[in-house]
JSON list of C-alpha atoms in Angstrom, two decimals:
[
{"chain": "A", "resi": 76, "resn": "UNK", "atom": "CA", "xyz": [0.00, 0.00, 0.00]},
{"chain": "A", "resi": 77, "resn": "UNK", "atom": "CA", "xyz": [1.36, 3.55, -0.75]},
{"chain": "A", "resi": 78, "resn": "UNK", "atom": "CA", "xyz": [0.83, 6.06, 1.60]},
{"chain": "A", "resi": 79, "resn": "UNK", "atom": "CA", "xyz": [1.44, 9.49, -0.68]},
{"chain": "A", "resi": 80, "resn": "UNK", "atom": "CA", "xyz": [1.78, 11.94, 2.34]},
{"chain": "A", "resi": 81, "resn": "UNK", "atom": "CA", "xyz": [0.96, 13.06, 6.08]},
{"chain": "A", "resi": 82, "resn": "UNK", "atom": "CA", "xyz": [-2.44, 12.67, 5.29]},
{"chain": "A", "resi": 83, "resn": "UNK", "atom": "CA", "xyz": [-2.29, 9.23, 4.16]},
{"chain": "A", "resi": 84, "resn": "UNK", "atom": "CA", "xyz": [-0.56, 8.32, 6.58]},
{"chain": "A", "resi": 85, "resn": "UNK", "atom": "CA", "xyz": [-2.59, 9.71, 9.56]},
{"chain": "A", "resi": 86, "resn": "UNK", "atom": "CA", "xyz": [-5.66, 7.90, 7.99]},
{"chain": "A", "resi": 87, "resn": "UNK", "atom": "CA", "xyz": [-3.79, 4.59, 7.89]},
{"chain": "A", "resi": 88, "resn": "UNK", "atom": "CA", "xyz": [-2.97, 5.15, 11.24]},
{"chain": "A", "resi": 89, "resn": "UNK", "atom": "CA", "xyz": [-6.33, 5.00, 12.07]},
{"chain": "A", "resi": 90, "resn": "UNK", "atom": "CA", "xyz": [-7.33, 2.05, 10.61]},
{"chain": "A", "resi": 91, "resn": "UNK", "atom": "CA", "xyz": [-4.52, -0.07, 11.98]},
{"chain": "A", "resi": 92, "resn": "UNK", "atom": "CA", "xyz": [-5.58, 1.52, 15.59]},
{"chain": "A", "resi": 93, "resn": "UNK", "atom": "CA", "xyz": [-9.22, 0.09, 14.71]},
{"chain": "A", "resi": 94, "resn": "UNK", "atom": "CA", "xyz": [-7.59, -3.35, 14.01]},
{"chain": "A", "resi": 95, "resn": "UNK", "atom": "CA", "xyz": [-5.26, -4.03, 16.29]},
{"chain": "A", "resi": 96, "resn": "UNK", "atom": "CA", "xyz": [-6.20, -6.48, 18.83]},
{"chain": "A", "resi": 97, "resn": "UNK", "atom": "CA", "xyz": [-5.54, -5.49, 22.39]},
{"chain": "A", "resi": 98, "resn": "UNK", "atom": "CA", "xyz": [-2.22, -5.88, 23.43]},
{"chain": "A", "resi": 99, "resn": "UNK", "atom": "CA", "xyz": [-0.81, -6.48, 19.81]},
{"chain": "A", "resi": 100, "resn": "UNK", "atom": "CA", "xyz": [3.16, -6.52, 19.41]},
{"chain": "A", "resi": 101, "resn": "UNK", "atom": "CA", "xyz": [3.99, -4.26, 16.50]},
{"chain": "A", "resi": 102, "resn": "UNK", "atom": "CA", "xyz": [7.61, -3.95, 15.13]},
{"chain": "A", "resi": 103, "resn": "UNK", "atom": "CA", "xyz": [7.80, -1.27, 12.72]},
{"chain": "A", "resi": 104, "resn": "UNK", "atom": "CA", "xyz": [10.64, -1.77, 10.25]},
{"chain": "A", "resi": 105, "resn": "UNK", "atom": "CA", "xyz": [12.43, -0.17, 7.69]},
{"chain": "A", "resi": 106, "resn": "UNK", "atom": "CA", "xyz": [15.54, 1.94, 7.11]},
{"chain": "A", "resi": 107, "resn": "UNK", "atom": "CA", "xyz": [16.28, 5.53, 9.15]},
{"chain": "A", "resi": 108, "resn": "UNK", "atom": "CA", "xyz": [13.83, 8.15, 7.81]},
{"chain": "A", "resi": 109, "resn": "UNK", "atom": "CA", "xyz": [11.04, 5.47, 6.87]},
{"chain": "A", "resi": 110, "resn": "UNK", "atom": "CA", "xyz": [8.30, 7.32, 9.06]},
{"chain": "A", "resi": 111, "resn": "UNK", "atom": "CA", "xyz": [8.49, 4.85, 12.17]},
{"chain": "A", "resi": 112, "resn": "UNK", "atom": "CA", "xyz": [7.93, 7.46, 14.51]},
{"chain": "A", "resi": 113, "resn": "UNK", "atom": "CA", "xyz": [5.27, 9.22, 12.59]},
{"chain": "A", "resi": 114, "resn": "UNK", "atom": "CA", "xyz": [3.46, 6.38, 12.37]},
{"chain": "A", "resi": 115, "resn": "UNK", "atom": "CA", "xyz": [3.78, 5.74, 15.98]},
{"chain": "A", "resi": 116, "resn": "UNK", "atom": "CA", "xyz": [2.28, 9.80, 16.40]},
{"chain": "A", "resi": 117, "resn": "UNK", "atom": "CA", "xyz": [-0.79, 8.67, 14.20]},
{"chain": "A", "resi": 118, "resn": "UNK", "atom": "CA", "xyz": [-1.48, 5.22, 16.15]},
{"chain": "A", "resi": 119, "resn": "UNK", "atom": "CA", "xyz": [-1.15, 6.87, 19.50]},
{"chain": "A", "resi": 120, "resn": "UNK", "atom": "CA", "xyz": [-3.16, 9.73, 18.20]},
{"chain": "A", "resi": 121, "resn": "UNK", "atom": "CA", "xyz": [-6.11, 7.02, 17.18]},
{"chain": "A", "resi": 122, "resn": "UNK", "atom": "CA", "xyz": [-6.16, 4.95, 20.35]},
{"chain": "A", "resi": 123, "resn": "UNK", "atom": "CA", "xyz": [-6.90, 8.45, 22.64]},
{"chain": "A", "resi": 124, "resn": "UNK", "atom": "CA", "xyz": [-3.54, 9.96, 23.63]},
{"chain": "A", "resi": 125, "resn": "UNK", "atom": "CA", "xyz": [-3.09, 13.73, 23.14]},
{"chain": "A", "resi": 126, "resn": "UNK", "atom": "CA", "xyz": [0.35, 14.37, 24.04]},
{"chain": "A", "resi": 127, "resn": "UNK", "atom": "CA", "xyz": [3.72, 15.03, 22.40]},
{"chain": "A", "resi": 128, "resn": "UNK", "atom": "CA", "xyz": [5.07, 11.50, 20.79]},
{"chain": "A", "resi": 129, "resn": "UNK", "atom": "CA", "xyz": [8.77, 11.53, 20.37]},
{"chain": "A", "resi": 130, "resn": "UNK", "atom": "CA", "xyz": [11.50, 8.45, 19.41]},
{"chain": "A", "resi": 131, "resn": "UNK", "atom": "CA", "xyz": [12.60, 6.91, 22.61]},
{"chain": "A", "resi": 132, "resn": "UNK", "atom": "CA", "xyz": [15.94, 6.62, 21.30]},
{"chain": "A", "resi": 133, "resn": "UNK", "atom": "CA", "xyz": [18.02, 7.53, 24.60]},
{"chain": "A", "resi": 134, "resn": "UNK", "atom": "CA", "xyz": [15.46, 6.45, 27.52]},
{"chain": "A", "resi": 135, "resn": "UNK", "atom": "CA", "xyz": [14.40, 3.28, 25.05]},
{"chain": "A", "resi": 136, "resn": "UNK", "atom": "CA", "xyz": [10.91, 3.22, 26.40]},
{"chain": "A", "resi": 137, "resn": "UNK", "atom": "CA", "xyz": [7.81, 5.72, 26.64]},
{"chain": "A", "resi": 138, "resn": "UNK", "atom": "CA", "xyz": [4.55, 5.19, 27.77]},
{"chain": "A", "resi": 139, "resn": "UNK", "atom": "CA", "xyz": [1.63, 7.09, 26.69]},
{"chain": "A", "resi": 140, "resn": "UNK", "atom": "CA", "xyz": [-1.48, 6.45, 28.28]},
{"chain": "A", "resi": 141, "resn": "UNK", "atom": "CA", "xyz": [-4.96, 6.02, 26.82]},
{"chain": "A", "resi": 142, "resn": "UNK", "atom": "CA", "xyz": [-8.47, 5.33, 27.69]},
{"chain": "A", "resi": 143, "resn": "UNK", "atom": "CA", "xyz": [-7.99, 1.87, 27.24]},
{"chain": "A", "resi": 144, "resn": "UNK", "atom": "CA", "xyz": [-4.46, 0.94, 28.56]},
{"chain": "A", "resi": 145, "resn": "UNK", "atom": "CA", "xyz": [-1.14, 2.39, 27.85]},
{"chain": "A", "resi": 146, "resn": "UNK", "atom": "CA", "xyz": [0.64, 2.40, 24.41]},
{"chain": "A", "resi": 147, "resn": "UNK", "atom": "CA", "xyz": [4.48, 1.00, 25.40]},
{"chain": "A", "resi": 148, "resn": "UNK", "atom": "CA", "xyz": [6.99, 2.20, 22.47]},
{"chain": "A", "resi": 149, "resn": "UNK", "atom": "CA", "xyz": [10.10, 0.97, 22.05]},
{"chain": "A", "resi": 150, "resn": "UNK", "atom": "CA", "xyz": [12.99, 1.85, 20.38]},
{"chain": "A", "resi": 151, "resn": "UNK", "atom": "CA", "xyz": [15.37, -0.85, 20.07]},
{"chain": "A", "resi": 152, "resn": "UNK", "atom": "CA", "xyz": [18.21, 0.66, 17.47]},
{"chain": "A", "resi": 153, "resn": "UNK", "atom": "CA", "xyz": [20.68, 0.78, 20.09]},
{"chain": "A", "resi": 154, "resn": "UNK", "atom": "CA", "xyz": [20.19, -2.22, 22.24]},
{"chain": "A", "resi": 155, "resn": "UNK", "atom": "CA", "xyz": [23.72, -4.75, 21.12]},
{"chain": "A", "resi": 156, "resn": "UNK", "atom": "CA", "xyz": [20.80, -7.93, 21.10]},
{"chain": "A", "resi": 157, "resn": "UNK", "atom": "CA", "xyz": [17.22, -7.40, 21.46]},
{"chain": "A", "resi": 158, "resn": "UNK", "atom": "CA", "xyz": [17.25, -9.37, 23.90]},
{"chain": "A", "resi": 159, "resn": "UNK", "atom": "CA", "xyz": [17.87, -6.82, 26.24]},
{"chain": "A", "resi": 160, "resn": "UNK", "atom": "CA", "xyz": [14.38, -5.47, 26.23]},
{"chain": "A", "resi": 161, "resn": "UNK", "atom": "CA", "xyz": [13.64, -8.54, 28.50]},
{"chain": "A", "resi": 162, "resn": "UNK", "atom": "CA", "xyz": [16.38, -7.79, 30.38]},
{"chain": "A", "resi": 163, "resn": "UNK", "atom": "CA", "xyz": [14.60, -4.22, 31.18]},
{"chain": "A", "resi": 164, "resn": "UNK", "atom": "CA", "xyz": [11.37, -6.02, 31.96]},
{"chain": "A", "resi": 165, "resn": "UNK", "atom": "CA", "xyz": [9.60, -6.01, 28.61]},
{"chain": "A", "resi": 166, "resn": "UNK", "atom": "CA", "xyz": [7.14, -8.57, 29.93]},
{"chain": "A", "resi": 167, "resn": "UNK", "atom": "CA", "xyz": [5.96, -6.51, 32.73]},
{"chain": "A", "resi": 168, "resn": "UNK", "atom": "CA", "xyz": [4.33, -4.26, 30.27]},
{"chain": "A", "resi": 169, "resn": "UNK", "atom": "CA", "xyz": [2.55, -6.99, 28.43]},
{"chain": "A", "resi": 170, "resn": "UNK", "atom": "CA", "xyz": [-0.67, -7.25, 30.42]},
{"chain": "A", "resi": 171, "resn": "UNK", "atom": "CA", "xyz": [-1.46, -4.19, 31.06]},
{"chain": "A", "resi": 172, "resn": "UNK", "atom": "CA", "xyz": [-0.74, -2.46, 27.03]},
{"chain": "A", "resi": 173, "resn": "UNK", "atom": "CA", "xyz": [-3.09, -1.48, 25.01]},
{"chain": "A", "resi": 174, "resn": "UNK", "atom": "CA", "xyz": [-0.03, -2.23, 22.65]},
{"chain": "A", "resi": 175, "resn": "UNK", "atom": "CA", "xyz": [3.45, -2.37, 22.26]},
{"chain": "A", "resi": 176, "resn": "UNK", "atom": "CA", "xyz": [5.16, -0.76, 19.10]},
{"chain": "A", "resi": 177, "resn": "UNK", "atom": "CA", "xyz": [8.68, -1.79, 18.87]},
{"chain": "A", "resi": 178, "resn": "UNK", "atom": "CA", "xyz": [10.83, 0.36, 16.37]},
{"chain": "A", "resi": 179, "resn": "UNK", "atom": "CA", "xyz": [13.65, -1.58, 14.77]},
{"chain": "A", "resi": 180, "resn": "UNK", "atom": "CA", "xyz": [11.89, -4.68, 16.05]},
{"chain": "A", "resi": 181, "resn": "UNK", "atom": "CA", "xyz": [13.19, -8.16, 15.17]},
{"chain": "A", "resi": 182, "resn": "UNK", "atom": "CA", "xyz": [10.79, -10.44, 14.52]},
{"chain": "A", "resi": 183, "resn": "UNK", "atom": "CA", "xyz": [13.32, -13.65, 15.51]},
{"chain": "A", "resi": 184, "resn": "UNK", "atom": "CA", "xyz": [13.12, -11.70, 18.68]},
{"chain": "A", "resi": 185, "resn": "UNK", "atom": "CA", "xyz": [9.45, -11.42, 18.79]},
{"chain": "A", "resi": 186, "resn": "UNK", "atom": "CA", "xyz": [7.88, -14.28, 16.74]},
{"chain": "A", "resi": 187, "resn": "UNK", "atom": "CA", "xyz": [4.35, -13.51, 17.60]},
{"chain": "A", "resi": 188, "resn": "UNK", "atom": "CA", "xyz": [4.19, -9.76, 16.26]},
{"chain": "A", "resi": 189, "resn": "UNK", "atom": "CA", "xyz": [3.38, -7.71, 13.61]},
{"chain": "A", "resi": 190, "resn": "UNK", "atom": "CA", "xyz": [5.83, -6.13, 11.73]},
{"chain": "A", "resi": 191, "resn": "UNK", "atom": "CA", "xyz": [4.77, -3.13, 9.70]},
{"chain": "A", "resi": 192, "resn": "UNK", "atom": "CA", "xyz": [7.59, -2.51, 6.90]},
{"chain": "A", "resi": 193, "resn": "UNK", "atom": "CA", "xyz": [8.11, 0.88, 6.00]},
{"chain": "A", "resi": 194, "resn": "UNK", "atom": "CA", "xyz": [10.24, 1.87, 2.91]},
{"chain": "A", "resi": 195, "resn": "UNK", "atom": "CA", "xyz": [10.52, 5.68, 1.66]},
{"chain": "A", "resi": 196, "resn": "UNK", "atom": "CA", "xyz": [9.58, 6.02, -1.89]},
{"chain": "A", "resi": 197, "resn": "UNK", "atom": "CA", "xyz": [10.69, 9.30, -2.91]},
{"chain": "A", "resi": 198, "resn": "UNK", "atom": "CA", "xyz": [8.12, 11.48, -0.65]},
{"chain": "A", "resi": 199, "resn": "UNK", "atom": "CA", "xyz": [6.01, 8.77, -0.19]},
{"chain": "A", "resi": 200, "resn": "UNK", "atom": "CA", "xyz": [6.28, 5.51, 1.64]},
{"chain": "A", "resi": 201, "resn": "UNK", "atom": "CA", "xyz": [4.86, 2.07, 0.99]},
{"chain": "A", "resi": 202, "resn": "UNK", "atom": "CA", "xyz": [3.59, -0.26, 4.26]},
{"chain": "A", "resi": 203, "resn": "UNK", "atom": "CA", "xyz": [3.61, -3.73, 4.03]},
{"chain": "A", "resi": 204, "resn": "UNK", "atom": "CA", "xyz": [1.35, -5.72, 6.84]},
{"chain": "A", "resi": 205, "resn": "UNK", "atom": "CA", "xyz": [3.38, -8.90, 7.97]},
{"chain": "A", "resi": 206, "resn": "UNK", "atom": "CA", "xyz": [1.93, -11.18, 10.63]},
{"chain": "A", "resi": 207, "resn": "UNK", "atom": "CA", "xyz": [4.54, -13.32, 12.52]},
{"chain": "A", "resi": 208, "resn": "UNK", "atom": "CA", "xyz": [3.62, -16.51, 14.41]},
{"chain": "A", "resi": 209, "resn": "UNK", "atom": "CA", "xyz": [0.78, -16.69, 16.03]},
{"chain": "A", "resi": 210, "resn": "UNK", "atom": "CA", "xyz": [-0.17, -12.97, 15.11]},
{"chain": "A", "resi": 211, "resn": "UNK", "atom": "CA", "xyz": [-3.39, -12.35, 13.29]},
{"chain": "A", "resi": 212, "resn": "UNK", "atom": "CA", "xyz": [-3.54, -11.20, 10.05]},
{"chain": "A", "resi": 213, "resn": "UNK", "atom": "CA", "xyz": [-4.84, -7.64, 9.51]},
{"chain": "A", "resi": 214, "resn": "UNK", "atom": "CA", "xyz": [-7.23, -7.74, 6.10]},
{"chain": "A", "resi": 215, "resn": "UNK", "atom": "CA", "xyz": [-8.50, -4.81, 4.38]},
{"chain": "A", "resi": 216, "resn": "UNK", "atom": "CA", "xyz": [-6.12, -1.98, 5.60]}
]
């Protein structure tokens, strides 16, 4: 699917929010500049969270809270293994998420996930909808 702008993109981000089960692992892929973070702006923005979204690149976790159950995002660039996100307690947030969005995800790391695959096309930006594992497929976005 192309998404041709900001536009696009926020009304993807929508539908995806309207699909996801709760509690959903998404890994967002694709090379630096895809629109991870953006896209991570427009889910949180659909499931009821108002405030500023920004890459957790440093602190490699936020949490932005919503009516029903925090978003977890994760930024997992400059973690040596994946891995390490258990290490910092990953499955403590599990439960309780709405849903986790892991950016540079792995999805050896996390079998059961989906992986949303970004890749810049000039302005635009295709999105590919993987499901890993036991994941459920996401028709019709």
């Amino acid at each position: 699917m192309l998404l041709a702008d900001l536009e696009s993109t926020r009304r993807f981000a929508r539908r995806l929010a309207q699909a996801l089960p709760e509690g959903a692992l998404v890994l967002l892929t694709g090379p630096m500049g895809a629109g991870k973070t953006t896209l991570v702006k427009f889910l949180a923005e659909a499931l009821g969270f108002g405030g500023e979204v920004t890459s957790p690149t440093y602190t490699l976790i936020h949490e932005y809270p919503t009516p029903r159950g925090p978003i977890v995002h994760i930024d997992a660039y400059r973690l040596a293994d994946q891995e390490e996100l258990f290490s910092l307690g990953l499955e403590d947030y599990l439960p309780e998420a709405r849903c986790v969005l892991v950016e540079w995800g792995n999805p050896e790391v996390f079998p059961n996930s989906l992986e949303v695959r970004l890749t810049p096309q000039g302005d635009a930006r295709t999105v590919e909808l993987l499901p890993h594992g036991d994941a459920p497929a996401i028709p019709g976005l």
